[in-house]
Amino acid sequence: MARGTYDDATDRRLRLLVGLVVSLAAPAVVLAAVATVTDNVPQRNSLATIGALVFLIAVARLAVVNVRIRSNRHGTAWTDAAILIGLAVAPASWVVLCTAIGSAVASSILRVSPEKAFFGIAKSVLVAATGALVVISLGATAHPGHPLDHVGALIIAYLAMNVVDEVLSIPIIAIASRTKIRVRFAAHPDIRIASFVARFAVSAIALALLEADGRLVVAVPPIVLCLHLWYSNRLRSVAEREAWQRLAEATDALNDVSLDHVLRAATRSAAALFSADEVEVEIWLEGRRRLVRGDGLDILYDGQPDHAPVDATRVMAVSLEGYEGADDIGVLRLRFRASVTLSERELYTLKTFASALCTAIRNASAYAELERAAEEHAHAAAHDSLTGLPNRRRLLDHGADLLGRRHADGVIALLLIDLNHFKEVNDTLGHAAGDQVLIAVADRLRAVVGPGDLVARLGGDEFAVLYAGLPAPAIAAHRAELALTGLNEPIEIDGMRISVEASGGIAVAPGAGGVVELLRRADVAMYQAKRTGQPIAVYARARDTADVGRLALGGDLPRAVAEHEFTVNFQPIVDLASGEVIAAEALARWHHPDRGDLDPRRFLDAVERSGLLPAFADAVLEQALVAAVTWRDAGFDLPVAVNVSPRSLLDPRFPSSVAARLRAHNLPADRLFLELTETLTISQLEVVDRVLGQLRDEGVRLALDDFGTGYSSLSVLSRVPVNELKIDRAFIGAMESSAEAAAVVRSTVELARSLDLVVVAEGVESEPQRRTLWELGCGAGQGHLFARPMPQTRLLAALHRGTGGRPGAFAPALHEDGAVVRIPKRRMVGRSREERLPDLPA
């Protein structure tokens, strides 16, 4: 609230109330004056009595006990006692008129403001008029010689006058002091009752003396003086006791460790303690200046002192002193809208409060400094001092927090990055240059990660990126690719351009083991990337030599080969438009007598290390070719796809072995697809190029499996003569919820169409996925929507059974025969102008 808003509102309320009181008092004065002029009383006696009453009321109004409220003083006078005496010895109309004249005389002597003067006169007139009405209504005619003839009426009049006085005075005081009226009514009842009784007692004594002998009235002033002094001292004692209580409460409010709270509490407490219109605290600590100003209810300003609004109020300031001769730390200012003189007690209270405020400010500042130092230490404990990145400790804490609530945050993955040949930079250019490289790498990693991801430096030249909220595990490979691509641009150091090479390992959060296990798996993948010379490797349990159970499988392999425990299931590959089966993929299984059916991810690494890979590959290939021949003889000429281990491609005899088996089964070479996995690891080897070339020359078709999850699949396509691309199931599953996954699928389809390659989508689970893939231009798919992997005999039976009366179909066609199909525009990418017909039959 702005400063003037509350003051103006208060002033308006005060003026309104004063105007109301004056408007009520004015008719009473007029009526009293008319009645006084028309009374049949001798003029000399009238003038003497009126003069005496005016003098008595003026003196009573001057005997005031003052209380300062903000910049105004409010007093309690003996006017009601003087009015009561007047009502006992003079006509009621005279008393009202004399009250107005005497109050006016007293106000002029006291030199109060016109507004206060009018209110004081009007209030006294209304009090006198109330007493007069009571006396008149009770028929109590005043008799100068016998003032106690109507004591009962006078008592009732006195009570009524005090009620009116309270009703008129307390709202004014409450509005001026900004307190509630009911609080003011309830304040100090003991003092008010004692004062009420004392004033009535003085009035009664004066009337009794007048009744006995008019000359004894000279004893009244000493009695009044004694009671006045007693009442004044009593009020001061209560005021001082309350002031010390408020001081204690005010200093208690300053006991806080927050500097903001201390400064704001100081303005509120000081405004109430010293009844100031406004309070401001200006401090200067460590070269910084600040000013806080308030009015006891609101903070009016908080900021630089130079920008504070100019205020023309009267100011009383006290310095906030430093320790033992040190420079002052600020100043406390009390602002009043009029001239105010503080009492000796108030001045002492002000110095005491300023001292407590000074201590509170120093304590809060010291605490803030300790808190800042603690934050710096906590930041240093969790961050790398060179790059400013979070360190290993911060990575572990953040990872543990993410894993604790990962059910709501999607897939969590970790990329571990190690700079290749970084030691050469330190040895050749010095550690300063090495530090610049590390800082540049940190900046580039920061620039490519998402807002919810964490980049950390684990030590030396090792960095990590913790990804959170991924829609699918396969997305981690693309995020990692972006991160490492950002490091490819050379770094310029002292005029020299240095190329940064890095190896990365990716691991998806495990089901158990926490962030430490995640970090270990990423480390395994990273060293796999270093060993094979590829930029990025994804953690595969098959390559994790730390898996004791997997190592134990190696001892069972000779028996498995001898006992023909390796079997093959087949999953059909379906034309997305027609629903007809166009091929089948052979999926190897190990029917372990103790562990049940195991998929290749559990045992392939052990097979490759054992030297039994050729026997295993022959067993799988043999079963796949036998199945293809069986299907062909049954009328279903389906190609069969077989996964090939990278190590098989290192064997120069592998192409001839495949060709021999094809001839043995009298099966055309184009009926066999070899699905290449992890070709990025081996495609740079010349022997692999020769093996793949020989297979292609034999007529065997090649497929690139899990396309999109590798680091440089495009470079693989430029060297490997593939006929087919298979999109990894992770992208298909995330396609509907992730724009990134959908973009990968769309770009893969467009790339395959431009290279005249077949595209197969893995993991098709629903009809919407099937239709979306077809609309994108993907021709074939496999997944649980069509069929799960099954033995070759069950697959043959399913082919005979078909769907909808169509043998060989595993799903209804997307469009009925003869229907006109409008090709979506996104299927038109890569087609020649002649092919882009508006409508084609299904």
Coordinates of C-alpha atoms in Angstrom, one line a residue, residues 137-389:
S137 CA -35.8 15.9 32.4
L138 CA -35.6 15.1 36.1
G139 CA -36.9 18.5 37.1
A140 CA -33.8 19.3 39.1
T141 CA -33.8 23.2 39.1
A142 CA -30.4 24.6 40.1
H143 CA -30.2 26.6 43.4
P144 CA -27.0 28.6 44.1
G145 CA -27.5 28.4 47.8
H146 CA -28.4 24.8 48.0
P147 CA -26.4 22.9 45.3
L148 CA -27.0 19.5 46.9
D149 CA -30.8 19.6 46.7
H150 CA -30.8 17.3 43.7
V151 CA -27.9 14.9 44.3
G152 CA -29.6 12.0 42.6
A153 CA -30.2 13.9 39.4
L154 CA -26.6 15.2 39.4
I155 CA -25.2 11.6 39.8
I156 CA -27.3 10.4 36.9
A157 CA -26.2 13.4 34.8
Y158 CA -22.6 12.8 35.7
L159 CA -22.8 9.2 34.5
A160 CA -24.5 10.2 31.3
M161 CA -21.9 12.8 30.6
N162 CA -19.0 10.3 31.0
V163 CA -20.7 7.8 28.7
V164 CA -21.1 10.5 26.0
D165 CA -17.5 11.6 26.6
E166 CA -16.2 8.0 26.2
V167 CA -18.3 7.4 23.1
L168 CA -17.0 10.6 21.4
S169 CA -13.3 10.4 22.5
I170 CA -12.4 6.8 22.1
P171 CA -13.3 6.4 18.4
I172 CA -11.1 9.5 17.6
I173 CA -8.2 8.0 19.6
A174 CA -8.6 4.6 17.9
I175 CA -8.7 6.0 14.4
A176 CA -5.7 8.2 15.1
S177 CA -3.7 5.4 16.6
R178 CA -4.9 2.8 14.0
T179 CA -6.2 0.5 16.6
K180 CA -9.5 -1.2 17.0
I181 CA -12.2 0.8 18.8
R182 CA -13.2 -2.2 21.0
V183 CA -9.5 -2.5 22.1
R184 CA -9.4 1.2 23.1
F185 CA -12.7 0.8 25.1
A186 CA -11.2 -2.2 26.9
A187 CA -7.9 -0.5 27.7
H188 CA -7.0 0.5 31.3
P189 CA -10.4 0.2 32.9
D190 CA -8.9 0.5 36.4
I191 CA -7.4 3.9 35.7
R192 CA -10.5 5.2 33.9
I193 CA -12.8 4.1 36.8
A194 CA -10.5 5.6 39.4
S195 CA -10.3 8.9 37.5
F196 CA -14.1 8.9 37.1
V197 CA -14.6 8.4 40.8
A198 CA -12.0 11.0 41.7
R199 CA -13.5 13.7 39.5
F200 CA -17.0 13.0 40.9
A201 CA -15.5 13.1 44.4
V202 CA -13.9 16.5 43.7
S203 CA -17.3 17.7 42.3
A204 CA -19.1 16.4 45.4
I205 CA -16.7 18.0 47.8
A206 CA -16.9 21.3 46.0
L207 CA -20.7 21.3 46.1
A208 CA -20.7 20.3 49.8
L209 CA -18.3 23.2 50.6
L210 CA -20.6 25.6 48.6
E211 CA -23.6 24.2 50.5
A212 CA -21.9 24.8 53.9
D213 CA -20.1 28.0 53.2
G214 CA -19.3 29.6 49.9
R215 CA -16.0 30.8 51.2
L216 CA -14.7 27.2 51.6
V217 CA -14.7 26.8 47.8
V218 CA -11.0 28.0 48.0
A219 CA -10.2 24.5 49.2
V220 CA -11.3 22.9 46.0
P221 CA -8.2 23.9 43.8
P222 CA -5.7 22.2 46.1
I223 CA -7.8 19.1 46.1
V224 CA -8.1 19.1 42.4
L225 CA -4.4 19.8 42.0
C226 CA -3.5 16.8 44.2
L227 CA -5.9 14.5 42.3
H228 CA -4.6 15.8 39.0
L229 CA -1.0 15.1 40.0
W230 CA -2.0 11.6 41.2
Y231 CA -3.8 10.8 38.0
S232 CA -0.9 12.1 35.8
N233 CA 1.6 10.1 37.7
R234 CA -0.6 7.0 37.5
L235 CA -0.9 7.4 33.7
R236 CA 2.8 7.9 33.3
S237 CA 3.5 4.8 35.4
V238 CA 1.2 2.7 33.3
A239 CA 2.6 4.2 30.1
E240 CA 6.2 3.5 31.1
R241 CA 5.3 -0.1 32.2
E242 CA 3.6 -0.7 28.8
A243 CA 6.5 0.9 27.0
W244 CA 9.1 -1.4 28.6
Q245 CA 6.8 -4.4 27.8
R246 CA 6.6 -3.2 24.2
L247 CA 10.3 -2.7 24.1
A248 CA 10.9 -6.3 25.2
E249 CA 8.4 -7.5 22.6
A250 CA 10.0 -5.4 19.9
T251 CA 13.5 -6.6 20.7
D252 CA 12.2 -10.2 20.7
A253 CA 10.8 -9.7 17.3
L254 CA 14.3 -8.8 16.1
N255 CA 15.7 -12.3 17.1
D256 CA 15.8 -13.8 13.6
V257 CA 18.6 -15.0 11.4
S258 CA 17.0 -13.5 8.3
L259 CA 18.2 -9.9 7.6
D260 CA 15.0 -9.3 5.6
H261 CA 12.9 -10.3 8.6
V262 CA 15.0 -8.2 11.0
L263 CA 14.6 -5.0 8.9
R264 CA 10.9 -5.5 8.3
A265 CA 10.2 -6.4 12.0
A266 CA 12.2 -3.3 13.0
T267 CA 9.9 -0.9 11.1
R268 CA 6.8 -2.6 12.5
S269 CA 8.0 -2.7 16.1
A270 CA 9.4 0.8 16.1
A271 CA 6.3 2.3 14.6
A272 CA 4.2 0.9 17.5
L273 CA 6.8 1.5 20.2
F274 CA 7.4 5.2 19.4
S275 CA 4.0 5.9 17.9
A276 CA 5.7 7.1 14.7
D277 CA 3.9 7.8 11.5
E278 CA 6.8 6.0 9.6
V279 CA 10.0 4.2 10.4
E280 CA 12.9 3.5 8.2
V281 CA 16.1 1.6 8.6
E282 CA 19.1 2.3 6.4
I283 CA 22.1 0.0 6.5
W284 CA 25.4 -0.2 4.7
L285 CA 27.2 -3.5 4.9
E286 CA 30.1 -4.7 2.8
G287 CA 29.8 -1.8 0.4
R288 CA 26.0 -2.4 -0.2
R289 CA 23.4 0.1 1.0
R290 CA 19.7 -0.7 1.6
L291 CA 16.8 1.2 3.0
V292 CA 13.5 -0.3 4.4
R293 CA 10.6 2.0 5.2
G294 CA 7.3 1.1 6.8
D295 CA 4.3 2.5 8.6
G296 CA 3.8 -0.2 11.2
L297 CA 1.4 -2.1 8.9
D298 CA 3.0 -2.3 5.5
I299 CA 6.5 -2.0 4.0
L300 CA 6.4 1.1 1.9
Y301 CA 9.8 0.9 0.3
D302 CA 12.7 -1.6 0.2
G303 CA 15.7 -0.9 -2.0
Q304 CA 18.5 1.5 -2.7
P305 CA 18.4 4.7 -0.6
D306 CA 19.1 6.9 -3.6
H307 CA 15.8 5.6 -5.2
A308 CA 13.6 6.1 -2.2
P309 CA 10.8 8.6 -2.6
V310 CA 11.4 12.0 -1.1
D311 CA 9.4 12.5 2.2
A312 CA 8.9 15.9 3.8
T313 CA 8.0 14.5 7.3
R314 CA 9.9 15.4 10.4
V315 CA 12.7 13.0 11.1
M316 CA 14.3 11.8 14.3
A317 CA 17.4 9.7 13.7
V318 CA 19.7 7.5 15.8
S319 CA 22.9 5.8 14.5
L320 CA 23.4 2.0 14.5
E321 CA 26.8 1.9 15.9
G322 CA 29.6 -0.5 15.1
Y323 CA 31.8 -2.5 17.4
E324 CA 34.2 -0.6 19.6
G325 CA 34.9 2.4 17.5
A326 CA 34.2 0.8 14.2
D327 CA 32.2 2.6 11.6
D328 CA 28.4 2.8 12.0
I329 CA 26.5 0.1 10.1
G330 CA 23.4 2.2 9.5
V331 CA 20.8 4.6 10.9
L332 CA 17.2 4.2 12.4
R333 CA 14.9 7.1 11.6
L334 CA 11.5 7.9 13.1
R335 CA 9.3 10.0 10.9
F336 CA 6.4 12.2 12.1
R337 CA 4.0 14.4 10.1
A338 CA 4.3 17.2 12.7
S339 CA 6.9 18.4 15.2
V340 CA 7.3 15.9 18.1
T341 CA 9.5 16.0 21.2
L342 CA 10.3 12.7 22.8
S343 CA 10.4 12.4 26.5
E344 CA 13.5 11.3 28.3
R345 CA 12.1 7.9 28.8
E346 CA 11.3 7.6 25.0
L347 CA 14.8 8.8 24.1
Y348 CA 16.4 6.1 26.3
T349 CA 14.0 3.5 24.8
L350 CA 15.0 4.6 21.3
K351 CA 18.7 4.1 22.1
T352 CA 18.0 0.7 23.6
F353 CA 16.0 -0.4 20.6
A354 CA 18.7 0.9 18.2
S355 CA 21.3 -1.1 20.1
A356 CA 19.2 -4.2 19.9
L357 CA 18.6 -3.6 16.2
C358 CA 22.3 -3.1 15.6
T359 CA 23.1 -6.4 17.3
A360 CA 20.3 -8.2 15.4
I361 CA 21.6 -6.8 12.0
R362 CA 25.1 -7.9 12.8
N363 CA 23.9 -11.4 13.8
A364 CA 21.8 -11.8 10.7
S365 CA 24.6 -10.6 8.5
A366 CA 27.0 -13.1 10.2
Y367 CA 24.5 -15.9 9.7
A368 CA 24.0 -15.0 6.1
E369 CA 27.8 -15.1 5.6
L370 CA 28.0 -18.5 7.3
E371 CA 25.1 -19.7 5.1
R372 CA 26.8 -18.4 2.0
A373 CA 30.0 -20.1 2.9
A374 CA 28.1 -23.3 3.7
E375 CA 26.4 -23.2 0.3
E376 CA 29.8 -22.6 -1.4
H377 CA 31.3 -25.5 0.4
A378 CA 28.3 -27.7 -0.5
H379 CA 28.5 -26.6 -4.1
A380 CA 32.3 -27.3 -4.2
A381 CA 31.7 -30.7 -2.6
A382 CA 29.2 -31.6 -5.4
H383 CA 30.9 -29.8 -8.4
D384 CA 34.1 -30.0 -10.3
S385 CA 36.2 -26.9 -9.6
L386 CA 37.7 -26.7 -13.2
T387 CA 34.6 -27.1 -15.3
G388 CA 31.8 -26.2 -12.9
L389 CA 30.0 -29.4 -13.7

